[in-house]
XYZ file of C-alpha atoms in Angstrom:
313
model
C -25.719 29.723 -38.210
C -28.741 28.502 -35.769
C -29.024 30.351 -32.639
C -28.184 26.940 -30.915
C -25.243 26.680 -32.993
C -23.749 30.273 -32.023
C -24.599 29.837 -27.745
C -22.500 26.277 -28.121
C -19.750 28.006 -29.463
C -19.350 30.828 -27.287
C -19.625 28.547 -24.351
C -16.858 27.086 -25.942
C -14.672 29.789 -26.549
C -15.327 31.129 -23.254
C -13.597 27.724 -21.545
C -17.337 26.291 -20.113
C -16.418 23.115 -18.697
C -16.961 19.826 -20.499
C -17.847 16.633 -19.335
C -14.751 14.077 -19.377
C -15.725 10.765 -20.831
C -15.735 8.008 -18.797
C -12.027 5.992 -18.516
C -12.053 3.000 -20.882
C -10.426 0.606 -18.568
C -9.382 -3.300 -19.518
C -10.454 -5.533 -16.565
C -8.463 -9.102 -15.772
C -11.043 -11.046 -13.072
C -11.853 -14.613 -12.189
C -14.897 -15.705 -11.084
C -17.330 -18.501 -12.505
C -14.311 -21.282 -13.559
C -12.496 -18.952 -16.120
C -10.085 -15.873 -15.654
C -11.143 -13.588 -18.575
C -9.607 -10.167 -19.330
C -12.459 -7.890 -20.483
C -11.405 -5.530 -22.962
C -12.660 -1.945 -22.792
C -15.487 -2.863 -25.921
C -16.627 -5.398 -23.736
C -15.073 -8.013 -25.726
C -12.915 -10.758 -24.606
C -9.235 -10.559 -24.981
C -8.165 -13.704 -23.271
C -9.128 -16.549 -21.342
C -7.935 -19.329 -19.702
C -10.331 -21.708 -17.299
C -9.789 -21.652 -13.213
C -12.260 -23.313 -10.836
C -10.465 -21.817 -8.062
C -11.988 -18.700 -6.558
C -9.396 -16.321 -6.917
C -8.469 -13.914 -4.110
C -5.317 -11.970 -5.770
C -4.409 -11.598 -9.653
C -1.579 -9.399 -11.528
C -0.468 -9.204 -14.704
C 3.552 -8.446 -14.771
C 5.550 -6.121 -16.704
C 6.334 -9.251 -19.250
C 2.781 -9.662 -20.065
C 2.541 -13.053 -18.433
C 0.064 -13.294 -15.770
C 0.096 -14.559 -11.837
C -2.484 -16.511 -11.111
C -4.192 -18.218 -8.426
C -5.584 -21.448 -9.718
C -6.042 -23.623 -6.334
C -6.151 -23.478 -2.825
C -2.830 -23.677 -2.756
C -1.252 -22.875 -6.153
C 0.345 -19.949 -7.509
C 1.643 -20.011 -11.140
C 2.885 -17.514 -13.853
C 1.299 -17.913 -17.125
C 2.067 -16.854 -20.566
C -0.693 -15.456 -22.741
C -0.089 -18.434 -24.720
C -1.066 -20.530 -21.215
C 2.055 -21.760 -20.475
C 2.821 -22.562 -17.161
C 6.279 -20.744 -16.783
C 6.433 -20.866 -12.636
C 4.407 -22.725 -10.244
C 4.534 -22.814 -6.288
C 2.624 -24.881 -4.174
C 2.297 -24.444 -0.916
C 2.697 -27.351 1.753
C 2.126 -27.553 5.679
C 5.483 -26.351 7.366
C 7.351 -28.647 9.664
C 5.862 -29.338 12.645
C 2.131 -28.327 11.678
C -0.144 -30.867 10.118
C -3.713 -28.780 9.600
C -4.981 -26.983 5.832
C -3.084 -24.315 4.154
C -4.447 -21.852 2.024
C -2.917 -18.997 -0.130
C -4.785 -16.096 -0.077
C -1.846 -13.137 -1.400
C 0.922 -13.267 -3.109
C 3.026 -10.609 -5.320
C 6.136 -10.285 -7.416
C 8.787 -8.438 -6.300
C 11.312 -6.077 -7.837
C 13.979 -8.888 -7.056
C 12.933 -11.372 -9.060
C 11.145 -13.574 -5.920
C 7.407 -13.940 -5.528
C 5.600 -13.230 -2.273
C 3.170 -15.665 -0.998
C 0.862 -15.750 2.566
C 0.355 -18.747 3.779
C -2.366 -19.056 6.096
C -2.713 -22.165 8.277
C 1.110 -21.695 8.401
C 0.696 -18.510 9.800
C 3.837 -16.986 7.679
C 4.423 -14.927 4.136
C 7.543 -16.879 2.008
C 9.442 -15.217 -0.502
C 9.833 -18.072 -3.184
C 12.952 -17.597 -5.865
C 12.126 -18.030 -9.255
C 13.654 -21.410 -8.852
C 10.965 -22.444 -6.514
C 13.280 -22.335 -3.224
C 12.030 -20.282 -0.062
C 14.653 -17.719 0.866
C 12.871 -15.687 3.491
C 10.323 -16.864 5.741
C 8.433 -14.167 8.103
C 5.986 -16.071 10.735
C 2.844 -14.235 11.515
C 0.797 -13.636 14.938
C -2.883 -14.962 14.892
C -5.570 -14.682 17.167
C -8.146 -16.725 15.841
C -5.772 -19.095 13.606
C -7.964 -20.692 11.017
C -6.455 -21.737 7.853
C -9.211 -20.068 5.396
C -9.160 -16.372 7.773
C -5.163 -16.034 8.644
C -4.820 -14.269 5.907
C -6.353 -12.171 2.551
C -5.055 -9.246 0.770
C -0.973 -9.249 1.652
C 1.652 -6.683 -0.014
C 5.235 -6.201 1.124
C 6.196 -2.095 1.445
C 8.972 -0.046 -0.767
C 10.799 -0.066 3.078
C 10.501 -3.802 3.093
C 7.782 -4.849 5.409
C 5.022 -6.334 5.085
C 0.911 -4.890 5.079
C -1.263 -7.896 6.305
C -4.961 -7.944 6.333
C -5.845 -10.848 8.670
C -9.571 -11.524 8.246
C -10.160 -13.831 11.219
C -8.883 -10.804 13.711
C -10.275 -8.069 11.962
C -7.315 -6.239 11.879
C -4.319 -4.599 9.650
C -0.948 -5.651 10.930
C 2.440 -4.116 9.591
C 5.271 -6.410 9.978
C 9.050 -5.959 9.477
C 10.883 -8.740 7.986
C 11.394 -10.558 11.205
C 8.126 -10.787 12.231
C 7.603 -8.117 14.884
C 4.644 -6.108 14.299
C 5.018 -2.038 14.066
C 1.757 -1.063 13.018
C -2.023 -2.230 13.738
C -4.860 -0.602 12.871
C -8.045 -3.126 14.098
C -11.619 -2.526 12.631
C -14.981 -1.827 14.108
C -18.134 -2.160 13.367
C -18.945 1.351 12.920
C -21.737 1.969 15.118
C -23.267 -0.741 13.321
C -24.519 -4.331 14.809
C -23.026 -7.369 13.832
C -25.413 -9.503 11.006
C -24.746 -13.225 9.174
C -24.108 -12.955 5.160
C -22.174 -12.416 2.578
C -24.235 -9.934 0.599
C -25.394 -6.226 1.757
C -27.062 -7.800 4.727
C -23.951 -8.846 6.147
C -21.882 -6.750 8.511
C -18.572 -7.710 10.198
C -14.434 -7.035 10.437
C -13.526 -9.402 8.335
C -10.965 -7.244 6.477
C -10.151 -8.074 3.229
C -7.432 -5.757 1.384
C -5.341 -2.421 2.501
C -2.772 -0.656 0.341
C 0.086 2.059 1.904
C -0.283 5.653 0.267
C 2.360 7.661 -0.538
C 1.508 9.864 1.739
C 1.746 7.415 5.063
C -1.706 6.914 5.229
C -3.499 3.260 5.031
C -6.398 2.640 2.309
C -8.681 -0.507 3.570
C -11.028 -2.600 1.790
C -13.453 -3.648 5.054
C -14.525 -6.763 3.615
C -17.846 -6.921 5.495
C -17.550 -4.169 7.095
C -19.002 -2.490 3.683
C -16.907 0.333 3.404
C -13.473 1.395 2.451
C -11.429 3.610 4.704
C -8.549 5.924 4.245
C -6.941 5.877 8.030
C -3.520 7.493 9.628
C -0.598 5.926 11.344
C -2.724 7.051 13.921
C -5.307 5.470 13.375
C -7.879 8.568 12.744
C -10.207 7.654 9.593
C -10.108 10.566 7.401
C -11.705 9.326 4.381
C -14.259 7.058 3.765
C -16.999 5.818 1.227
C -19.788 4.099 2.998
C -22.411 1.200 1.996
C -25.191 3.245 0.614
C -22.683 6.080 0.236
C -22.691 6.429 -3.597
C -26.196 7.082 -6.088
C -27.734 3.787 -7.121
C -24.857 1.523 -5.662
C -25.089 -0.273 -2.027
C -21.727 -2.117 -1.236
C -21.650 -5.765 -0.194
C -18.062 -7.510 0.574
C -15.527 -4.490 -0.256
C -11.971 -6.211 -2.223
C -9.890 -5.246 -4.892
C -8.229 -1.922 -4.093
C -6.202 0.065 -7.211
C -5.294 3.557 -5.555
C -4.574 6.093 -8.427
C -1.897 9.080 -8.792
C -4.707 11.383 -8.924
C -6.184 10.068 -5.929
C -9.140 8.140 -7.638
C -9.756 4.597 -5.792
C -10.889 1.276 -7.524
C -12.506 -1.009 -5.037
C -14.032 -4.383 -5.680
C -17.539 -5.234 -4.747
C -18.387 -8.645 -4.501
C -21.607 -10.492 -3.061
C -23.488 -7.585 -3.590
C -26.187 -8.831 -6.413
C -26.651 -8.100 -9.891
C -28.205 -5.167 -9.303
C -24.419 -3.355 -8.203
C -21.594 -3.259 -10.028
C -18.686 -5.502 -8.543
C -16.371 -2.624 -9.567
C -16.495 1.278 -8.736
C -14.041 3.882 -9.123
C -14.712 7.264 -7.248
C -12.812 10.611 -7.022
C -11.864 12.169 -3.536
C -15.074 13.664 -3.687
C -17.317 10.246 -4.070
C -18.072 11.263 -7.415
C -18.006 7.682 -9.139
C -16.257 7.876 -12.684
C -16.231 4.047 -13.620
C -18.234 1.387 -12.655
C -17.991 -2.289 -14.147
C -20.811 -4.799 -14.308
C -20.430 -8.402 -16.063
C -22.785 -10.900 -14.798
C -22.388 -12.973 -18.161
C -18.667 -13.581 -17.486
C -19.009 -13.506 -14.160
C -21.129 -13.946 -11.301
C -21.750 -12.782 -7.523
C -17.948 -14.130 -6.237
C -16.003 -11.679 -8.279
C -13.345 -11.274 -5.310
C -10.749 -9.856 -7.390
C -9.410 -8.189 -10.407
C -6.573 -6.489 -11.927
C -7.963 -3.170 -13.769
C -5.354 -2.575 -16.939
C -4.814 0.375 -18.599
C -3.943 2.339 -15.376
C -1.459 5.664 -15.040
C 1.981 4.751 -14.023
C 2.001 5.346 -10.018
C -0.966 3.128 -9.462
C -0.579 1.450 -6.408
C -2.226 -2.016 -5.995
């Protein structure tokens, strides 16, 4: 046996750490006219084309997908790409401007969430296309492309509403009133024009409730994501130039992880980034995922497969 041979072993026996190997995760993105899921070999494991630049995606429990495939169109799709559900969103009585669907999300009931920005509300549609709840929404800066990005409704039943225009996080209970706001800054930095790394701004794009109360936010411009308490106090946080080799651009997609690992999206930020990270607590990054074949520079969003049950997203 070579001395080599002998050290490795002992090491071994002696319960020397080992290296984990990197998670194998499937990704499901849109970006460049086609929604693709990536499988973990880098191949592709289905595709279906979409000139719309998604900003939400899921894949359900039935293996059908939800989809966002125009400005105003949210359908469920079988693998086999049949359109099994559609909603379109219209102008609500009374307003005549643009409408835009930014969110939307299936619920445990059956009905599918949907924010509608321009009409400054979230509907919950039935799966026979009928609106049975409507909650209205309080805008600053009403614009119908900024209302609204990243919406989820809450296990208690309200509602977690990034609202890009105001640069702020508003929780709303099913009537409308908001409980909760947390509003960005620009922290300590100045305000710059862009989409990429050169850009800085509020414009908030998602935010996801942990089990433990506190709020997980996707900053959007602000180049950062943010773990922050009902009170408002920031108590974690991964920066722009934060993590080896990776600067952030416009910070989307959020998966939050049972074992406290977050997934955030990274779009505009070049070819030279990845558009997806995932870090540890300790800003360790564990998976990173970088496609520029496939797709390009507007990767806004993704569903990552393949996740432990208890992901939140």
């Amino acid at each position: 046996m070579s001395l080599l041979i002998a050290i490795a072993l002992v090491l071994l026996s002696c319960g020397s750490p080992v290296l984990a190997e990197a998670p194998a995760h499937r990704v499901l993105a849109q970006d460049k006219g086609h929604i693709v899921l990536v499988e973990a070999d880098g191949s592709t494991g289905w595709e279906v084309e979409c000139r719309h630049n998604s900003h939400d995606i899921h894949l359900l429990p039935s293996g059908n997908f939800l989809l966002h495939t125009g400005g105003t169109r949210v359908v469920e799709m079988t693998p086999d790409k049949k359109v099994v559900w559609q909603y379109d969103a219209k102008p609500k009585e009374g307003y005549t401007g643009g409408v835009e669907v930014h969110a939307f999300q299936r619920l445990a009931d059956g009905n599918t969430m949907v924010a509608e920005s321009g009409n400054r509300r979230i509907v919950e549609v039935s799966p026979e296309g009928k609106i049975v709840r409507e909650v209205p929404l309080k805008v600053e800066h009403p614009h119908p492309h900024r209302d609204t990005r990243m919406v989820r409704k809450l296990d208690g039943g309200n509602y977690l509403v990034c609202q890009e225009g105001d640069g702020c996080v508003h929780e709303y209970d099913p009537t409308g009133k908001i409980v909760w706001t947390y509003r960005l800054d620009l922290a300590g930095r100045p305000r710059s024009d862009g989409h990429g790394p050169e850009g800085h701004g509020t414009e908030v794009f998602g935010a996801l409730r942990l089990k433990n109360g506190n709020t997980l936010i996707a900053c959007g411009n602000g180049n950062r994501v943010i773990e922050v308490t009902p009170e408002g106090k920031t108590v974690w946080s991964v920066e722009q130039k934060e993590l080896p080799g990776i600067t952030l651009g416009w910070v989307t997609t959020l998966h939050a992880l049972p074992n406290g690992n977050v997934i955030f999206g990274n779009c505009h930020a070049g070819p030279e980034n990845p558009q997806l990270v995932e870090v540890t607590r300790e800003k360790q990054v564990v998976w990173t995922f970088k496609d520029f074949k496939r797709f390009g520079n507007s990767l806004a969003v993704a569903h990552v497969l393949d996740l432990p049950q208890g992901t939140i997203r």
